[in-house]
Coordinates of C-alpha atoms in Angstrom, one line a residue:
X1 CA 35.7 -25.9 67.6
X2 CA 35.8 -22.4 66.0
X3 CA 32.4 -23.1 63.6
X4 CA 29.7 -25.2 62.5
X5 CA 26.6 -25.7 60.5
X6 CA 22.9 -26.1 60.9
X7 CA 20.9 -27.8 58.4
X8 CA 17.7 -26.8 58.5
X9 CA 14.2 -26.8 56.2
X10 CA 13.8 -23.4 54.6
X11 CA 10.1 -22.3 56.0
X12 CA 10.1 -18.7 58.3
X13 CA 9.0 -21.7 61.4
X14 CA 12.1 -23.9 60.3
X15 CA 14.7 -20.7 60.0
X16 CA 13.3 -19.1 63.4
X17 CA 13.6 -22.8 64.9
X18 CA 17.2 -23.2 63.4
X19 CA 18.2 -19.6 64.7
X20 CA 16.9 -20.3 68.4
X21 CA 19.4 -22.9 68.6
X22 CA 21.8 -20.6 66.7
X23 CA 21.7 -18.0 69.4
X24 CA 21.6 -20.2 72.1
X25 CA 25.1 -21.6 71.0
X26 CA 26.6 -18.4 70.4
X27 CA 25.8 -17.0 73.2
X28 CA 27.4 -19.4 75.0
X29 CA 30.0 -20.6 73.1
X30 CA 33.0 -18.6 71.1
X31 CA 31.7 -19.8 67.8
X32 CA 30.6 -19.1 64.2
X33 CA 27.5 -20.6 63.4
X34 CA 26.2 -20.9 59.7
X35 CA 22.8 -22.0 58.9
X36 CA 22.0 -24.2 55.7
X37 CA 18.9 -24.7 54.3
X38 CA 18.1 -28.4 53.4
X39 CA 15.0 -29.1 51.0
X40 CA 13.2 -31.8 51.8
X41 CA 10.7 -34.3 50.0
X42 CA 8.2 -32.6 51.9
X43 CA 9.3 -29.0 51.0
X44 CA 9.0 -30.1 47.2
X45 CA 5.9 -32.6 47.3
X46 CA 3.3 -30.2 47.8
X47 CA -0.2 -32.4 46.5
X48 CA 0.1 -35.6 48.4
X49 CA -2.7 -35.0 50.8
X50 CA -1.0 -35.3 54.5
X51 CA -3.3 -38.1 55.3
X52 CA -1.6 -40.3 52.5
X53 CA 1.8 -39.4 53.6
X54 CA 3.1 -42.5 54.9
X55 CA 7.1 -42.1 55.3
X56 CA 8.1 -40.6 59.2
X57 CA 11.4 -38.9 57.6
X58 CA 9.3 -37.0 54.9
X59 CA 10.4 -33.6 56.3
X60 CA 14.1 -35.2 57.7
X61 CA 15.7 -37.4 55.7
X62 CA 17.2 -35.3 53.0
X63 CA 18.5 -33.4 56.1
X64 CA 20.0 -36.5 58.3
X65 CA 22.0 -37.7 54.4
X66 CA 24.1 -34.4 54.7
X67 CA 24.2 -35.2 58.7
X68 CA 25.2 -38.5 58.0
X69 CA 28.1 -37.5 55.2
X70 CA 29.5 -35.1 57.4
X71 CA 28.1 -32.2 54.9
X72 CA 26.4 -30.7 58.1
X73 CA 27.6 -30.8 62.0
X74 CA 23.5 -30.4 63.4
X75 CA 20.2 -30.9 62.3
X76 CA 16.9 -28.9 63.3
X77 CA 13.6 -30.2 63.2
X78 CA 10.2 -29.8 64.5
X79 CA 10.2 -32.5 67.0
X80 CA 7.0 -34.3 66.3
X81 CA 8.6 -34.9 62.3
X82 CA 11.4 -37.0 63.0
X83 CA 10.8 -41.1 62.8
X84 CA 10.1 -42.4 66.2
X85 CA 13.0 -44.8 65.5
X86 CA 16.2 -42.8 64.6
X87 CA 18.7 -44.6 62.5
X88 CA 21.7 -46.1 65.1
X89 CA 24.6 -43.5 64.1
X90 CA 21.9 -40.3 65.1
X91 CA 20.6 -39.0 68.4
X92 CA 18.5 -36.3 69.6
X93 CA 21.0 -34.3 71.8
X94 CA 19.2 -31.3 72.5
X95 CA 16.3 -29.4 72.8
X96 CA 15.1 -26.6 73.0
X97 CA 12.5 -25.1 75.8
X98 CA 9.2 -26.4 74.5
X99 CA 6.8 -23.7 73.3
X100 CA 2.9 -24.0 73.3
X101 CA 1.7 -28.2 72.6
X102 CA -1.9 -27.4 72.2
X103 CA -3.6 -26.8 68.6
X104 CA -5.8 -23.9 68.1
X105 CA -8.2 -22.9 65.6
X106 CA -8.1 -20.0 63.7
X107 CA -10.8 -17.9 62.5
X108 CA -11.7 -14.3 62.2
X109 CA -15.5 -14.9 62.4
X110 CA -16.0 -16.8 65.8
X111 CA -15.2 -16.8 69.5
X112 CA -16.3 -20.4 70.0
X113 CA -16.7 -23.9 68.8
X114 CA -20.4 -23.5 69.2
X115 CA -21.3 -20.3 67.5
X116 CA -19.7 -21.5 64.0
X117 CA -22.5 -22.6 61.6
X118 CA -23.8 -25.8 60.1
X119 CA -21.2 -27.5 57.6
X120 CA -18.7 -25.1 58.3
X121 CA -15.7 -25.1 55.9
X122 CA -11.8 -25.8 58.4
X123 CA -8.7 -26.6 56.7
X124 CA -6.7 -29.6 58.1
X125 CA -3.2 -30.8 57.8
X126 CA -3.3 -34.0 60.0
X127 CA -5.8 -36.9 60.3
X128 CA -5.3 -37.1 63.6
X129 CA -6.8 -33.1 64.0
X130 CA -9.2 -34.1 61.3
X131 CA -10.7 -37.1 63.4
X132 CA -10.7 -35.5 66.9
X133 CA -12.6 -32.3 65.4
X134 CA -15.2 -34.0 64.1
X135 CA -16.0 -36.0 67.5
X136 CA -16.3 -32.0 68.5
X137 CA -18.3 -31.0 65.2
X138 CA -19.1 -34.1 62.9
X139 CA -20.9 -31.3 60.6
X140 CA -17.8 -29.8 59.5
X141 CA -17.0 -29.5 56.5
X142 CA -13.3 -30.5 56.4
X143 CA -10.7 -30.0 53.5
X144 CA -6.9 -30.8 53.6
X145 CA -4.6 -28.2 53.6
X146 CA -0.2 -28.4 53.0
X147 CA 2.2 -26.1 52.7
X148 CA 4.1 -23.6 55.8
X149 CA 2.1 -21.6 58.2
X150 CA 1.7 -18.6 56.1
X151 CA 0.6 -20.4 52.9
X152 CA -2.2 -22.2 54.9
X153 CA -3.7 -19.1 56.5
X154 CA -3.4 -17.7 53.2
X155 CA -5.9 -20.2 51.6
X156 CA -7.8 -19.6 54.2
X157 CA -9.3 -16.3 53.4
X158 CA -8.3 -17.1 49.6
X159 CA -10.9 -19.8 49.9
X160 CA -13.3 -18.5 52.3
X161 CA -13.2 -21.0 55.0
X162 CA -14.8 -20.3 58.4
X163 CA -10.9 -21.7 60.2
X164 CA -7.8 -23.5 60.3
X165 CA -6.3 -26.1 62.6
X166 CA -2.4 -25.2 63.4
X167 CA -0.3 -26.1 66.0
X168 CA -0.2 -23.0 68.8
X169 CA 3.4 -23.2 68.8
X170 CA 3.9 -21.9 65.2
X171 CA 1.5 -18.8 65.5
X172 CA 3.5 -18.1 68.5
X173 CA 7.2 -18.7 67.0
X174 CA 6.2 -16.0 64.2
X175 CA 4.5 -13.7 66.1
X176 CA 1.5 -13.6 64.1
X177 CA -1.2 -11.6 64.9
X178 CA -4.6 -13.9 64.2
X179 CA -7.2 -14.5 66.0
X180 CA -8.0 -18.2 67.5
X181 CA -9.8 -20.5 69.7
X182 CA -7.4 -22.6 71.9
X183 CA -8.7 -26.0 72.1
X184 CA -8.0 -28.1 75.8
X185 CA -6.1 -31.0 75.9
X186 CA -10.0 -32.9 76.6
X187 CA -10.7 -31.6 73.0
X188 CA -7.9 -32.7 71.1
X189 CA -4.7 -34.1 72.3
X190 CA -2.1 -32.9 70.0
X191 CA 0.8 -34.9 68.3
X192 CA 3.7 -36.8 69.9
X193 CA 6.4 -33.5 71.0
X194 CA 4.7 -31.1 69.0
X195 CA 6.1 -28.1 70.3
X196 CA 9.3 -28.9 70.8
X197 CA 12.3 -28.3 69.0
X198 CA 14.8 -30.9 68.8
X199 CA 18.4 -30.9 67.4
X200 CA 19.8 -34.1 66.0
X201 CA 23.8 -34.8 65.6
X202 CA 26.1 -38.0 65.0
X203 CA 26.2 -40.2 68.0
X204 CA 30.5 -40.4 67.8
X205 CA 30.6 -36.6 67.3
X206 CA 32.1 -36.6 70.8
X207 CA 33.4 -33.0 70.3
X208 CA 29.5 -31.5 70.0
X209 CA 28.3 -33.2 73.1
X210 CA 29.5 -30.2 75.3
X211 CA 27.3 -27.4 73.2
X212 CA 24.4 -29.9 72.6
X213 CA 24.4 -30.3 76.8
X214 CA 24.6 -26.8 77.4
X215 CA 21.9 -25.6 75.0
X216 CA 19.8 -28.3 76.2
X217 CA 16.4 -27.5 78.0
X218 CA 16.5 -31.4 80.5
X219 CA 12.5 -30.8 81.3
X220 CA 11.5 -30.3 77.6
X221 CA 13.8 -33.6 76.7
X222 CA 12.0 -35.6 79.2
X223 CA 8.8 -34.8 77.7
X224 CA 10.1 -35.5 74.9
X225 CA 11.1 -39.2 75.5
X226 CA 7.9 -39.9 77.4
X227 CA 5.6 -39.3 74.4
X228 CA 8.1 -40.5 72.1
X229 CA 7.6 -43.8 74.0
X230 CA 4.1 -44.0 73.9
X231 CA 3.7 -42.9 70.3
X232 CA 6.4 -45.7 69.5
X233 CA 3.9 -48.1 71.7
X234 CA 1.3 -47.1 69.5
X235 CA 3.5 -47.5 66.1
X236 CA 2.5 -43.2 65.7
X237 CA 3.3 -41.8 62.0
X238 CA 2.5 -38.9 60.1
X239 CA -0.6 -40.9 58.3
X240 CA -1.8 -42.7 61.4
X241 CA -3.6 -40.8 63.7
X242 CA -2.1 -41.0 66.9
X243 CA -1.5 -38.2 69.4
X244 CA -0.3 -38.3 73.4
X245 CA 1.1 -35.5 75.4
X246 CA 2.9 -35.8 79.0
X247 CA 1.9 -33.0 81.4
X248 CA 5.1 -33.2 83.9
X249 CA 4.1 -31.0 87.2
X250 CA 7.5 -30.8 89.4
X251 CA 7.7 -34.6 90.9
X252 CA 4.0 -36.0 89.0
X253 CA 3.3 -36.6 85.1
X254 CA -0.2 -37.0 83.6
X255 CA -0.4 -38.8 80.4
X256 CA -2.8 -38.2 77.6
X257 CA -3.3 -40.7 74.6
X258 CA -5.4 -40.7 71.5
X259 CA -5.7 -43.4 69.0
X260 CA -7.8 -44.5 66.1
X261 CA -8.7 -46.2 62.7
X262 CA -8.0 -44.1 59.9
X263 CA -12.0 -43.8 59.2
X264 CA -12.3 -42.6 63.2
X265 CA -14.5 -45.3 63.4
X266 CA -13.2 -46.8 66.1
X267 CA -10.8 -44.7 68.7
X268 CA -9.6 -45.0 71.8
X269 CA -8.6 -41.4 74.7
X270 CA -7.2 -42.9 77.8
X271 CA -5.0 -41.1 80.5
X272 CA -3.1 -42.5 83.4
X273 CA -1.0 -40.3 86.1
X274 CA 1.1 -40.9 88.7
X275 CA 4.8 -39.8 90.0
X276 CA 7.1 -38.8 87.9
X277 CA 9.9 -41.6 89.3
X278 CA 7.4 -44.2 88.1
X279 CA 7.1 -43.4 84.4
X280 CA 7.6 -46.5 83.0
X281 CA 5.3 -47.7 85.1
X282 CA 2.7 -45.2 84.5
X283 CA 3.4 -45.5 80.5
X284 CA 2.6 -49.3 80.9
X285 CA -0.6 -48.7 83.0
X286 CA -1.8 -46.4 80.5
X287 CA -1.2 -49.1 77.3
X288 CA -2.9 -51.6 79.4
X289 CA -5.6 -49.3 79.9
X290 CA -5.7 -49.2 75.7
X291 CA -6.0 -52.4 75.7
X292 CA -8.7 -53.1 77.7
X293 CA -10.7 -50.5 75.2
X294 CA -9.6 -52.6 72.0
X295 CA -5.9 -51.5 71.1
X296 CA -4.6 -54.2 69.5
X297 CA -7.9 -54.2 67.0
X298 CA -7.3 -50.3 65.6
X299 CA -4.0 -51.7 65.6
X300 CA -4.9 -54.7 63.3
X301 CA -7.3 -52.8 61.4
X302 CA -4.4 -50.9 59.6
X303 CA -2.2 -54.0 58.6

């Protein structure tokens, strides 16, 4: 194989995402790599609050047709935006070394949680950050940002809002130079593989499958498939406000789960650890664990 193409959104996040993957290939492979950028419903539909967004492939599917028809030879995402259920022809066949899970909030004004006034103002692109924050802070004032990275932190000194919830791993990715508050995993566990970069390619591309294994980080993609799991288990999409995170420590995994009615009425945090070798097991413990706190009623209460 003497070239192929990434498809790719078009953000600065997406491009540096789509160019890790491009440097890892060429530097180990004798190939041209070209990068195409792929507009997506999500890159066009800018006003549908992200709350209200309710398809998994709203950032994806535009890229997996061209995938699909052969148009592209790899797709790059964030992780955490592909559908939990894949259609049968794709895979995820690599990934790359997982950056930063953890969300962090940024401000300019503040070096804790506790010293930000009454009512604050934070901007918001998930419910499931939305919810969790206000368990923190249920004075905040919270409104509901879109758009990439730097259009978000844009509106918020535009608007004059005390912060802004992001994910760590895209201040880090383009080196941006904020200030923040990390918040621990007991604070707010962050969405299924967010983080993690993950490439996506035909299942009878046979002919990809050595690159994809080379440039493939194995202790990323088993995080990966852990919390894919249990955000499957917990039917997770972009509107319902789900997050887990699987904290693999050489031959032991602790799981993290967060759950909740779209008001945040009702929620559920449970964890569950054990050895690695038993992570089935240990999924299955923790679900049960759920259920025990009333699973299957937030589950009911969005049907």
């Amino acid at each position: 194989m003497k070239q192929l193409i990434i498809g790719t959104r078009g953000s600065s996040l997406a491009l540096n995402q789509a160019n890790e993957v491009k440097e890892r290939i060429v530097s180990n492979f004798d190939i041209k790599v070209e990068i195409r950028v792929v507009k997506t419903e999500g890159d066009i539909d800018l006003k549908t609050p992200s709350r209200k967004i309710l398809d998994k492939g709203f950032y994806t599917s535009e890229i997996e047709q061209l995938l699909n028809d052969s148009k592209i030879d790899l797709a790059v995402h964030s992780m955490k935006d592909l559908p939990l259920k894949l259609k049968s022809q794709f895979e995820i066949s690599a990934v790359m070394k997982r950056r930063s899970p953890m969300d962090i909030l940024i401000t300019n004004r503040f070096a804790k949680l506790k010293d930000f006034p009454l009512n604050s103002t934070i901007g918001v692109g998930s419910l499931r950050r939305r919810l969790q924050l206000k368990l923190i802070r249920p004075d905040f004032q919270i409104v509901d940002v879109r758009g990439n990275i730097e259009t978000r932190i844009d509106k918020m000194y535009k608007y004059n809002w005390h912060g802004l919830i992001i994910a760590k791993a895209a201040l880090e990715r383009l080196n941006l130079k904020e200030k923040f508050i990390d918040f621990n995993i007991k604070q707010m566990i962050p969405a299924s593989c967010q983080g993690i970069v993950a490439v996506e390619s035909l299942k009878n591309r046979s002919e990809l499958k050595s690159i994809t294994s080379k440039i493939n980080h194995p202790q990323t993609y088993l995080n990966g498939l852990i919390e894919r799991e249990i955000a499957l288990t917990l039917e997770g999409g972009c509107k319902i406000p789900v997050g887990c995170y699987a904290d693999v420590n050489n031959d032991k995994v602790n799981l993290y789960a967060y759950i909740a009615t779209d008001s945040g009425e009702k929620f559920i945090i449970e964890t569950e650890s054990g050895l690695l070798e038993d992570k089935k097991e240990i999924i299955n413990s923790l679900i049960k664990k759920m259920n025990k706190k009333g699973l299957q009623e937030i589950l009911n209460d969005r049907k």
